[in-house]
PDB file of C-alpha atoms and ligand atoms in Angstrom:
ATOM      1  CA  UNK A   1     135.283 139.007 260.541  1.00 80.00           C
ATOM      2  CA  UNK A   2     135.750 140.809 257.375  1.00 83.00           C
ATOM      3  CA  UNK A   3     137.354 139.502 254.142  1.00 92.00           C
ATOM      4  CA  UNK A   4     138.577 141.667 251.173  1.00 95.00           C
ATOM      5  CA  UNK A   5     140.186 141.361 247.909  1.00 96.00           C
ATOM      6  CA  UNK A   6     141.774 144.467 246.714  1.00 97.00           C
ATOM      7  CA  UNK A   7     142.995 144.723 243.268  1.00 98.00           C
ATOM      8  CA  UNK A   8     143.938 141.237 242.975  1.00 97.00           C
ATOM      9  CA  UNK A   9     145.750 140.141 239.709  1.00 98.00           C
ATOM     10  CA  UNK A  10     147.283 136.779 238.633  1.00 98.00           C
ATOM     11  CA  UNK A  11     149.215 135.756 235.936  1.00 97.00           C
ATOM     12  CA  UNK A  12     150.989 132.344 235.301  1.00 96.00           C
ATOM     13  CA  UNK A  13     154.371 131.858 233.583  1.00 92.00           C
ATOM     14  CA  UNK A  14     153.734 129.543 230.636  1.00 87.00           C
ATOM     15  CA  UNK A  15     155.905 128.386 228.016  1.00 87.00           C
ATOM     16  CA  UNK A  16     158.378 131.402 228.229  1.00 88.00           C
ATOM     17  CA  UNK A  17     155.302 133.888 228.317  1.00 91.00           C
ATOM     18  CA  UNK A  18     152.445 134.620 230.718  1.00 92.00           C
ATOM     19  CA  UNK A  19     148.898 133.740 230.894  1.00 93.00           C
ATOM     20  CA  UNK A  20     146.999 136.553 232.973  1.00 95.00           C
ATOM     21  CA  UNK A  21     144.002 134.634 234.764  1.00 97.00           C
ATOM     22  CA  UNK A  22     142.582 137.556 236.591  1.00 98.00           C
ATOM     23  CA  UNK A  23     142.634 141.268 236.610  1.00 97.00           C
ATOM     24  CA  UNK A  24     141.961 143.744 239.115  1.00 98.00           C
ATOM     25  CA  UNK A  25     139.494 141.947 241.263  1.00 98.00           C
ATOM     26  CA  UNK A  26     138.089 143.871 244.328  1.00 98.00           C
ATOM     27  CA  UNK A  27     135.097 142.837 246.417  1.00 97.00           C
ATOM     28  CA  UNK A  28     134.304 142.288 249.996  1.00 96.00           C
ATOM     29  CA  UNK A  29     132.482 139.542 251.950  1.00 96.00           C
ATOM     30  CA  UNK A  30     130.728 140.551 255.239  1.00 94.00           C
ATOM     31  CA  UNK A  31     130.489 138.355 258.395  1.00 91.00           C
ATOM     32  CA  UNK A  32     128.243 135.176 257.627  1.00 92.00           C
ATOM     33  CA  UNK A  33     127.416 136.642 254.020  1.00 96.00           C
ATOM     34  CA  UNK A  34     126.866 134.045 251.172  1.00 97.00           C
ATOM     35  CA  UNK A  35     128.446 135.298 247.914  1.00 98.00           C
ATOM     36  CA  UNK A  36     128.174 133.591 244.761  1.00 98.00           C
ATOM     37  CA  UNK A  37     130.536 133.957 241.854  1.00 98.00           C
ATOM     38  CA  UNK A  38     129.201 132.880 238.569  1.00 97.00           C
ATOM     39  CA  UNK A  39     131.320 132.745 235.287  1.00 95.00           C
ATOM     40  CA  UNK A  40     132.287 130.660 232.250  1.00 92.00           C
ATOM     41  CA  UNK A  41     134.724 128.027 232.254  1.00 90.00           C
ATOM     42  CA  UNK A  42     138.358 129.337 231.972  1.00 91.00           C
ATOM     43  CA  UNK A  43     137.544 132.945 233.573  1.00 94.00           C
ATOM     44  CA  UNK A  44     139.682 132.420 236.634  1.00 96.00           C
ATOM     45  CA  UNK A  45     137.129 131.271 239.180  1.00 96.00           C
ATOM     46  CA  UNK A  46     139.530 128.435 240.683  1.00 95.00           C
ATOM     47  CA  UNK A  47     142.281 130.690 240.544  1.00 96.00           C
ATOM     48  CA  UNK A  48     140.512 133.211 242.567  1.00 97.00           C
ATOM     49  CA  UNK A  49     139.501 130.822 245.233  1.00 96.00           C
ATOM     50  CA  UNK A  50     143.102 129.548 245.431  1.00 95.00           C
ATOM     51  CA  UNK A  51     144.478 133.088 245.973  1.00 96.00           C
ATOM     52  CA  UNK A  52     141.950 133.563 248.711  1.00 95.00           C
ATOM     53  CA  UNK A  53     142.961 130.041 250.422  1.00 92.00           C
ATOM     54  CA  UNK A  54     146.682 131.320 250.325  1.00 92.00           C
ATOM     55  CA  UNK A  55     147.375 128.302 248.026  1.00 93.00           C
ATOM     56  CA  UNK A  56     148.649 130.842 245.216  1.00 95.00           C
ATOM     57  CA  UNK A  57     150.449 134.096 245.641  1.00 96.00           C
ATOM     58  CA  UNK A  58     148.849 136.996 243.856  1.00 97.00           C
ATOM     59  CA  UNK A  59     150.847 138.868 240.860  1.00 97.00           C
ATOM     60  CA  UNK A  60     149.378 142.120 242.282  1.00 97.00           C
ATOM     61  CA  UNK A  61     146.820 143.282 244.985  1.00 98.00           C
ATOM     62  CA  UNK A  62     146.072 141.683 248.201  1.00 96.00           C
ATOM     63  CA  UNK A  63     143.750 139.449 250.338  1.00 94.00           C
ATOM     64  CA  UNK A  64     142.892 140.449 253.653  1.00 93.00           C
ATOM     65  CA  UNK A  65     141.213 138.593 256.262  1.00 88.00           C
ATOM     66  CA  UNK A  66     140.751 140.124 259.729  1.00 85.00           C
ATOM     67  CA  UNK A  67     138.998 138.812 262.911  1.00 83.00           C
ATOM     68  CA  UNK A  68     138.622 139.532 266.304  1.00 82.00           C
ATOM     69  CA  UNK A  69     141.957 138.565 268.403  1.00 80.00           C
ATOM     70  CA  UNK A  70     140.063 135.748 270.132  1.00 82.00           C
ATOM     71  CA  UNK A  71     138.641 134.350 267.217  1.00 79.00           C
ATOM     72  CA  UNK A  72     140.370 130.767 267.003  1.00 79.00           C
ATOM     73  CA  UNK A  73     138.588 129.512 264.217  1.00 82.00           C
ATOM     74  CA  UNK A  74     140.682 128.697 260.987  1.00 81.00           C
ATOM     75  CA  UNK A  75     140.479 131.401 258.379  1.00 86.00           C
ATOM     76  CA  UNK A  76     139.331 129.572 255.406  1.00 86.00           C
ATOM     77  CA  UNK A  77     138.729 126.262 254.292  1.00 85.00           C
ATOM     78  CA  UNK A  78     138.498 125.194 250.312  1.00 85.00           C
ATOM     79  CA  UNK A  79     136.301 122.550 249.033  1.00 83.00           C
ATOM     80  CA  UNK A  80     137.740 121.680 245.544  1.00 79.00           C
ATOM     81  CA  UNK A  81     135.805 121.092 242.319  1.00 73.00           C
ATOM     82  CA  UNK A  82     136.329 117.303 242.732  1.00 71.00           C
ATOM     83  CA  UNK A  83     135.028 116.418 246.299  1.00 62.00           C
ATOM     84  CA  UNK A  84     138.598 115.377 247.192  1.00 78.00           C
ATOM     85  CA  UNK A  85     137.865 112.594 249.633  1.00 88.00           C
ATOM     86  CA  UNK A  86     140.666 110.244 250.628  1.00 91.00           C
ATOM     87  CA  UNK A  87     139.461 106.896 249.255  1.00 93.00           C
ATOM     88  CA  UNK A  88     141.413 104.923 251.804  1.00 96.00           C
ATOM     89  CA  UNK A  89     139.534 106.603 254.805  1.00 95.00           C
ATOM     90  CA  UNK A  90     136.031 105.996 255.997  1.00 95.00           C
ATOM     91  CA  UNK A  91     133.363 108.738 255.837  1.00 94.00           C
ATOM     92  CA  UNK A  92     134.254 109.324 259.727  1.00 94.00           C
ATOM     93  CA  UNK A  93     137.925 109.545 259.082  1.00 93.00           C
ATOM     94  CA  UNK A  94     137.561 111.886 256.083  1.00 92.00           C
ATOM     95  CA  UNK A  95     135.263 114.440 258.174  1.00 91.00           C
ATOM     96  CA  UNK A  96     137.650 113.979 261.053  1.00 92.00           C
ATOM     97  CA  UNK A  97     140.714 114.649 259.040  1.00 88.00           C
ATOM     98  CA  UNK A  98     139.853 118.343 258.711  1.00 79.00           C
ATOM     99  CA  UNK A  99     140.164 118.385 262.572  1.00 85.00           C
ATOM    100  CA  UNK A 100     143.210 116.523 262.755  1.00 85.00           C
ATOM    101  CA  UNK A 101     144.864 118.960 260.228  1.00 77.00           C
ATOM    102  CA  UNK A 102     144.024 121.725 262.898  1.00 77.00           C
ATOM    103  CA  UNK A 103     145.602 119.797 265.922  1.00 81.00           C
ATOM    104  CA  UNK A 104     142.352 118.653 267.564  1.00 84.00           C
ATOM    105  CA  UNK A 105     142.914 115.575 269.558  1.00 90.00           C
ATOM    106  CA  UNK A 106     141.765 112.012 268.269  1.00 91.00           C
ATOM    107  CA  UNK A 107     138.977 111.439 270.995  1.00 92.00           C
ATOM    108  CA  UNK A 108     137.356 114.999 270.352  1.00 92.00           C
ATOM    109  CA  UNK A 109     137.877 115.045 266.674  1.00 91.00           C
ATOM    110  CA  UNK A 110     136.066 111.683 266.316  1.00 92.00           C
ATOM    111  CA  UNK A 111     133.328 113.073 268.626  1.00 93.00           C
ATOM    112  CA  UNK A 112     132.887 116.102 266.632  1.00 90.00           C
ATOM    113  CA  UNK A 113     132.918 114.554 263.382  1.00 92.00           C
ATOM    114  CA  UNK A 114     130.357 111.660 264.373  1.00 93.00           C
ATOM    115  CA  UNK A 115     128.024 114.339 265.988  1.00 90.00           C
ATOM    116  CA  UNK A 116     128.187 116.272 262.553  1.00 87.00           C
ATOM    117  CA  UNK A 117     127.687 113.014 260.400  1.00 90.00           C
ATOM    118  CA  UNK A 118     124.678 112.095 262.526  1.00 88.00           C
ATOM    119  CA  UNK A 119     123.516 115.583 262.335  1.00 82.00           C
ATOM    120  CA  UNK A 120     123.301 115.399 258.551  1.00 81.00           C
ATOM    121  CA  UNK A 121     121.716 111.872 258.519  1.00 84.00           C
ATOM    122  CA  UNK A 122     125.004 109.917 257.329  1.00 90.00           C
ATOM    123  CA  UNK A 123     125.323 107.872 260.538  1.00 93.00           C
ATOM    124  CA  UNK A 124     124.589 104.600 258.970  1.00 95.00           C
ATOM    125  CA  UNK A 125     127.250 105.358 256.383  1.00 95.00           C
ATOM    126  CA  UNK A 126     129.951 106.608 259.057  1.00 95.00           C
ATOM    127  CA  UNK A 127     132.358 103.485 258.479  1.00 97.00           C
ATOM    128  CA  UNK A 128     131.762 103.370 254.686  1.00 97.00           C
ATOM    129  CA  UNK A 129     134.337 104.045 252.269  1.00 96.00           C
ATOM    130  CA  UNK A 130     133.782 106.820 249.540  1.00 94.00           C
ATOM    131  CA  UNK A 131     133.514 104.133 246.770  1.00 94.00           C
ATOM    132  CA  UNK A 132     130.482 102.730 248.761  1.00 96.00           C
ATOM    133  CA  UNK A 133     128.721 105.965 248.421  1.00 93.00           C
ATOM    134  CA  UNK A 134     126.574 107.531 245.478  1.00 90.00           C
ATOM    135  CA  UNK A 135     128.355 110.691 243.979  1.00 87.00           C
ATOM    136  CA  UNK A 136     125.794 113.004 245.612  1.00 87.00           C
ATOM    137  CA  UNK A 137     126.696 111.410 249.137  1.00 89.00           C
ATOM    138  CA  UNK A 138     130.396 111.810 248.520  1.00 89.00           C
ATOM    139  CA  UNK A 139     129.807 115.504 247.862  1.00 87.00           C
ATOM    140  CA  UNK A 140     127.614 115.890 251.124  1.00 87.00           C
ATOM    141  CA  UNK A 141     130.931 114.370 253.017  1.00 89.00           C
ATOM    142  CA  UNK A 142     133.154 116.674 251.168  1.00 86.00           C
ATOM    143  CA  UNK A 143     131.185 119.715 252.128  1.00 85.00           C
ATOM    144  CA  UNK A 144     130.739 118.346 255.512  1.00 84.00           C
ATOM    145  CA  UNK A 145     134.402 118.012 256.049  1.00 84.00           C
ATOM    146  CA  UNK A 146     134.833 121.846 255.422  1.00 84.00           C
ATOM    147  CA  UNK A 147     131.943 122.892 257.657  1.00 87.00           C
ATOM    148  CA  UNK A 148     133.038 120.805 260.432  1.00 87.00           C
ATOM    149  CA  UNK A 149     136.035 122.830 260.773  1.00 85.00           C
ATOM    150  CA  UNK A 150     134.016 125.969 261.438  1.00 87.00           C
ATOM    151  CA  UNK A 151     136.258 128.198 259.136  1.00 90.00           C
ATOM    152  CA  UNK A 152     135.518 132.024 259.218  1.00 92.00           C
ATOM    153  CA  UNK A 153     135.446 131.868 255.301  1.00 94.00           C
ATOM    154  CA  UNK A 154     134.361 128.812 253.445  1.00 94.00           C
ATOM    155  CA  UNK A 155     135.307 128.696 249.894  1.00 95.00           C
ATOM    156  CA  UNK A 156     133.437 126.228 247.723  1.00 94.00           C
ATOM    157  CA  UNK A 157     134.501 125.455 244.055  1.00 94.00           C
ATOM    158  CA  UNK A 158     131.636 124.223 241.931  1.00 93.00           C
ATOM    159  CA  UNK A 159     130.935 121.776 244.798  1.00 90.00           C
ATOM    160  CA  UNK A 160     127.618 120.517 242.872  1.00 90.00           C
ATOM    161  CA  UNK A 161     129.017 120.766 239.505  1.00 84.00           C
ATOM    162  CA  UNK A 162     129.090 117.025 238.610  1.00 81.00           C
ATOM    163  CA  UNK A 163     125.613 116.042 239.985  1.00 87.00           C
ATOM    164  CA  UNK A 164     122.566 115.495 238.167  1.00 88.00           C
ATOM    165  CA  UNK A 165     119.710 118.149 238.407  1.00 88.00           C
ATOM    166  CA  UNK A 166     117.566 116.482 241.004  1.00 89.00           C
ATOM    167  CA  UNK A 167     120.368 115.662 243.239  1.00 88.00           C
ATOM    168  CA  UNK A 168     121.744 118.967 242.704  1.00 90.00           C
ATOM    169  CA  UNK A 169     118.502 120.722 243.808  1.00 88.00           C
ATOM    170  CA  UNK A 170     118.380 118.844 246.869  1.00 87.00           C
ATOM    171  CA  UNK A 171     121.975 119.404 248.051  1.00 89.00           C
ATOM    172  CA  UNK A 172     121.547 123.464 247.370  1.00 91.00           C
ATOM    173  CA  UNK A 173     119.024 123.333 249.956  1.00 90.00           C
ATOM    174  CA  UNK A 174     121.034 120.978 252.392  1.00 88.00           C
ATOM    175  CA  UNK A 175     124.139 123.380 251.838  1.00 91.00           C
ATOM    176  CA  UNK A 176     122.052 126.381 252.751  1.00 93.00           C
ATOM    177  CA  UNK A 177     120.985 124.442 255.953  1.00 91.00           C
ATOM    178  CA  UNK A 178     124.680 123.614 256.975  1.00 91.00           C
ATOM    179  CA  UNK A 179     125.548 127.442 256.589  1.00 94.00           C
ATOM    180  CA  UNK A 180     122.624 128.626 258.295  1.00 93.00           C
ATOM    181  CA  UNK A 181     123.856 126.609 261.245  1.00 90.00           C
ATOM    182  CA  UNK A 182     127.308 127.519 260.888  1.00 90.00           C
ATOM    183  CA  UNK A 183     129.115 131.007 261.742  1.00 89.00           C
ATOM    184  CA  UNK A 184     130.929 130.830 258.287  1.00 93.00           C
ATOM    185  CA  UNK A 185     130.860 133.119 255.585  1.00 95.00           C
ATOM    186  CA  UNK A 186     130.778 131.691 252.082  1.00 96.00           C
ATOM    187  CA  UNK A 187     132.292 132.266 248.578  1.00 97.00           C
ATOM    188  CA  UNK A 188     130.390 129.824 246.071  1.00 97.00           C
ATOM    189  CA  UNK A 189     131.835 129.522 242.694  1.00 97.00           C
ATOM    190  CA  UNK A 190     129.717 128.165 240.123  1.00 95.00           C
ATOM    191  CA  UNK A 191     129.020 128.059 236.370  1.00 92.00           C
ATOM    192  CA  UNK A 192     125.209 127.946 236.901  1.00 94.00           C
ATOM    193  CA  UNK A 193     123.670 131.294 236.783  1.00 95.00           C
ATOM    194  CA  UNK A 194     120.298 130.024 238.452  1.00 95.00           C
ATOM    195  CA  UNK A 195     122.300 128.231 241.454  1.00 95.00           C
ATOM    196  CA  UNK A 196     124.377 131.460 241.793  1.00 97.00           C
ATOM    197  CA  UNK A 197     120.942 133.469 242.373  1.00 97.00           C
ATOM    198  CA  UNK A 198     119.194 130.877 244.572  1.00 96.00           C
ATOM    199  CA  UNK A 199     121.955 130.396 247.007  1.00 97.00           C
ATOM    200  CA  UNK A 200     123.769 133.781 247.122  1.00 97.00           C
ATOM    201  CA  UNK A 201     123.063 137.123 249.127  1.00 97.00           C
ATOM    202  CA  UNK A 202     124.904 138.725 246.174  1.00 97.00           C
ATOM    203  CA  UNK A 203     126.220 137.502 242.934  1.00 98.00           C
ATOM    204  CA  UNK A 204     129.476 138.628 241.498  1.00 98.00           C
ATOM    205  CA  UNK A 205     129.588 138.046 237.604  1.00 97.00           C
ATOM    206  CA  UNK A 206     133.239 137.237 236.348  1.00 97.00           C
ATOM    207  CA  UNK A 207     134.007 137.183 232.766  1.00 95.00           C
ATOM    208  CA  UNK A 208     136.627 137.611 230.283  1.00 92.00           C
ATOM    209  CA  UNK A 209     140.245 136.144 229.802  1.00 91.00           C
ATOM    210  CA  UNK A 210     141.825 137.460 232.359  1.00 94.00           C
ATOM    211  CA  UNK A 211     138.549 137.458 234.171  1.00 96.00           C
ATOM    212  CA  UNK A 212     137.280 140.658 235.348  1.00 97.00           C
ATOM    213  CA  UNK A 213     134.157 141.447 237.693  1.00 97.00           C
ATOM    214  CA  UNK A 214     131.530 142.446 235.199  1.00 95.00           C
ATOM    215  CA  UNK A 215     128.908 143.268 237.622  1.00 95.00           C
ATOM    216  CA  UNK A 216     127.394 142.446 240.953  1.00 96.00           C
ATOM    217  CA  UNK A 217     123.597 141.972 241.844  1.00 97.00           C
ATOM    218  CA  UNK A 218     121.963 141.947 245.324  1.00 97.00           C
ATOM    219  CA  UNK A 219     119.611 139.020 245.373  1.00 97.00           C
ATOM    220  CA  UNK A 220     116.197 140.213 247.047  1.00 95.00           C
ATOM    221  CA  UNK A 221     115.054 137.060 248.311  1.00 95.00           C
ATOM    222  CA  UNK A 222     114.505 136.163 252.071  1.00 92.00           C
ATOM    223  CA  UNK A 223     116.043 133.548 254.174  1.00 94.00           C
ATOM    224  CA  UNK A 224     115.611 130.883 254.517  1.00 92.00           C
ATOM    225  CA  UNK A 225     115.566 129.961 250.794  1.00 92.00           C
ATOM    226  CA  UNK A 226     112.708 127.812 249.511  1.00 85.00           C
ATOM    227  CA  UNK A 227     113.000 125.233 246.574  1.00 83.00           C
ATOM    228  CA  UNK A 228     109.931 127.360 245.345  1.00 89.00           C
ATOM    229  CA  UNK A 229     112.290 130.341 244.621  1.00 93.00           C
ATOM    230  CA  UNK A 230     113.313 128.430 241.377  1.00 91.00           C
ATOM    231  CA  UNK A 231     110.042 129.718 239.690  1.00 94.00           C
ATOM    232  CA  UNK A 232     109.975 133.168 241.336  1.00 95.00           C
ATOM    233  CA  UNK A 233     109.868 135.867 238.942  1.00 96.00           C
ATOM    234  CA  UNK A 234     112.475 137.789 240.385  1.00 96.00           C
ATOM    235  CA  UNK A 235     114.733 135.014 240.016  1.00 96.00           C
ATOM    236  CA  UNK A 236     114.101 135.103 236.261  1.00 96.00           C
ATOM    237  CA  UNK A 237     114.630 138.662 235.931  1.00 96.00           C
ATOM    238  CA  UNK A 238     117.915 138.358 237.746  1.00 97.00           C
ATOM    239  CA  UNK A 239     119.066 135.414 235.629  1.00 96.00           C
ATOM    240  CA  UNK A 240     118.092 137.298 232.681  1.00 96.00           C
ATOM    241  CA  UNK A 241     120.093 140.252 233.726  1.00 96.00           C
ATOM    242  CA  UNK A 242     123.158 138.273 234.549  1.00 96.00           C
ATOM    243  CA  UNK A 243     122.911 136.207 231.203  1.00 95.00           C
ATOM    244  CA  UNK A 244     123.043 139.872 229.647  1.00 93.00           C
ATOM    245  CA  UNK A 245     126.425 140.197 231.083  1.00 93.00           C
ATOM    246  CA  UNK A 246     127.536 136.706 230.012  1.00 92.00           C
ATOM    247  CA  UNK A 247     125.973 136.473 226.681  1.00 89.00           C
ATOM    248  CA  UNK A 248     128.627 138.305 224.207  1.00 85.00           C
ATOM    249  CA  UNK A 249     131.502 136.286 225.714  1.00 84.00           C
ATOM    250  CA  UNK A 250     129.636 132.989 225.397  1.00 84.00           C
ATOM    251  CA  UNK A 251     128.742 133.907 221.877  1.00 85.00           C
ATOM    252  CA  UNK A 252     132.399 134.761 221.025  1.00 85.00           C
ATOM    253  CA  UNK A 253     133.708 131.687 222.439  1.00 83.00           C
ATOM    254  CA  UNK A 254     131.569 129.676 220.021  1.00 85.00           C
ATOM    255  CA  UNK A 255     132.028 132.022 217.141  1.00 83.00           C
ATOM    256  CA  UNK A 256     128.502 132.767 216.997  1.00 83.00           C
ATOM    257  CA  UNK A 257     127.199 136.245 215.927  1.00 81.00           C
ATOM    258  CA  UNK A 258     125.449 138.764 218.229  1.00 80.00           C
ATOM    259  CA  UNK A 259     121.846 138.375 219.114  1.00 78.00           C
ATOM    260  CA  UNK A 260     119.649 140.030 216.406  1.00 77.00           C
ATOM    261  CA  UNK A 261     116.970 142.073 217.692  1.00 73.00           C
ATOM    262  CA  UNK A 262     113.600 139.890 217.398  1.00 71.00           C
ATOM    263  CA  UNK A 263     111.395 141.227 214.470  1.00 74.00           C
ATOM    264  CA  UNK A 264     108.538 143.219 215.718  1.00 70.00           C
ATOM    265  CA  UNK A 265     105.210 141.303 215.679  1.00 64.00           C
ATOM    266  CA  UNK A 266     102.819 142.407 213.240  1.00 65.00           C
ATOM    267  CA  UNK A 267     100.266 144.572 214.894  1.00 62.00           C
ATOM    268  CA  UNK A 268     102.241 144.980 218.038  1.00 59.00           C
ATOM    269  CA  UNK A 269     102.106 148.278 219.664  1.00 59.00           C
ATOM    270  CA  UNK A 270     105.507 149.799 219.230  1.00 58.00           C
TER     271      UNK A 270
HETATM  272  N1  ADP B 301     148.871 126.735 237.350  1.00 55.55           N
HETATM  273  C1  ADP B 301     148.479 127.132 236.241  1.00 55.55           C
HETATM  274  N2  ADP B 301     149.422 127.701 235.345  1.00 55.55           N
HETATM  275  C2  ADP B 301     149.249 128.100 234.162  1.00 55.55           C
HETATM  276  N3  ADP B 301     148.063 128.649 233.739  1.00 55.55           N
HETATM  277  C3  ADP B 301     146.901 128.451 234.563  1.00 55.55           C
HETATM  278  C4  ADP B 301     147.143 127.711 235.938  1.00 55.55           C
HETATM  279  N4  ADP B 301     146.043 127.575 236.607  1.00 55.55           N
HETATM  280  C5  ADP B 301     144.949 128.112 235.908  1.00 55.55           C
HETATM  281  N5  ADP B 301     145.598 128.732 234.552  1.00 55.55           N
HETATM  282  C6  ADP B 301     144.950 129.317 233.572  1.00 55.55           C
HETATM  283  O1  ADP B 301     144.331 130.482 234.041  1.00 55.55           O
HETATM  284  C7  ADP B 301     142.992 130.565 233.501  1.00 55.55           C
HETATM  285  C8  ADP B 301     141.933 130.389 234.494  1.00 55.55           C
HETATM  286  O2  ADP B 301     141.718 129.121 235.042  1.00 55.55           O
HETATM  287  P1  ADP B 301     140.744 128.657 236.121  1.00 55.55           P
HETATM  288  O3  ADP B 301     141.058 129.559 237.316  1.00 55.55           O
HETATM  289  O4  ADP B 301     140.988 127.096 236.374  1.00 55.55           O
HETATM  290  O5  ADP B 301     139.430 128.957 235.513  1.00 55.55           O
HETATM  291  P2  ADP B 301     137.858 128.338 235.952  1.00 55.55           P
HETATM  292  O6  ADP B 301     138.010 127.784 237.308  1.00 55.55           O
HETATM  293  O7  ADP B 301     136.945 129.662 235.824  1.00 55.55           O
HETATM  294  O8  ADP B 301     137.378 127.537 234.873  1.00 55.55           O
HETATM  295  C9  ADP B 301     142.858 129.561 232.409  1.00 55.55           C
HETATM  296  O9  ADP B 301     143.360 129.953 231.236  1.00 55.55           O
HETATM  297  C10 ADP B 301     143.930 128.578 232.869  1.00 55.55           C
HETATM  298  O10 ADP B 301     144.360 127.764 231.778  1.00 55.55           O
HETATM  299 MG1   MG B 302     137.395 126.112 238.019  1.00 55.55          MG
END
């Protein structure tokens, strides 16, 4: 499988004019690669995922997903910012739904969904409804529902964005486990710099309006990723490097002045 965005641009018609959301986005995702995209709110992250998923049509450029001719898996699956579970369906029905949409028969989809639910420790909740679960559990079900269809490319739009820091930390690890056991490549959108680094093989930094790729960083951490990496000095260095790419725009959006160089410490060696 290979996936490529080539010179992708998108503008929306708005009140007689246009809003340009993305400009000239080019990148590639390899087989089973995990690519993070980090950027501030409004830089076009969700728009980019919708273009890749085929829910929106690009104004210019193209999205190309190629696979071996015997690869029957769905091209892509998108998990929205909100988990998007159906409130009137149980956990089991929600997870099975992704398979139903692909035409898998009833008995098989229940068996596969149940096996998946059991494998992530949610069996006791298989027949619960979303409102009976914690927010974190709902998010796990939403992510699970995407993984169970075994897509070639899984598109995740800030899937942990609404969670408290502790839950989020644990679910990052859980998500990586699911990915390791799957065959999917992942494009993971987040506004959290640390999350982008801890999860990704590469981080693309998207900024501006319209959003453009500001830079790309390869993350030199091994797999499996451990929670301890959060305090690894290589992670701090990369976070600082990414912050350097985002800072000016973040300040502009708050009408703050540029950062002044720190005064030299007295007695410091120049
Ligand atoms: N359907 C739409 N119609 C008009 N403008 C849109 C639409 N979807 C997104 N936009 C605009 O495109 C820009 C990028 O939005 P979005 O992709 O949601 O950013 P992000 O996910 O990074 O917060 C914003 O300025 C937003 O208002
Ligand atoms: Mg968004």
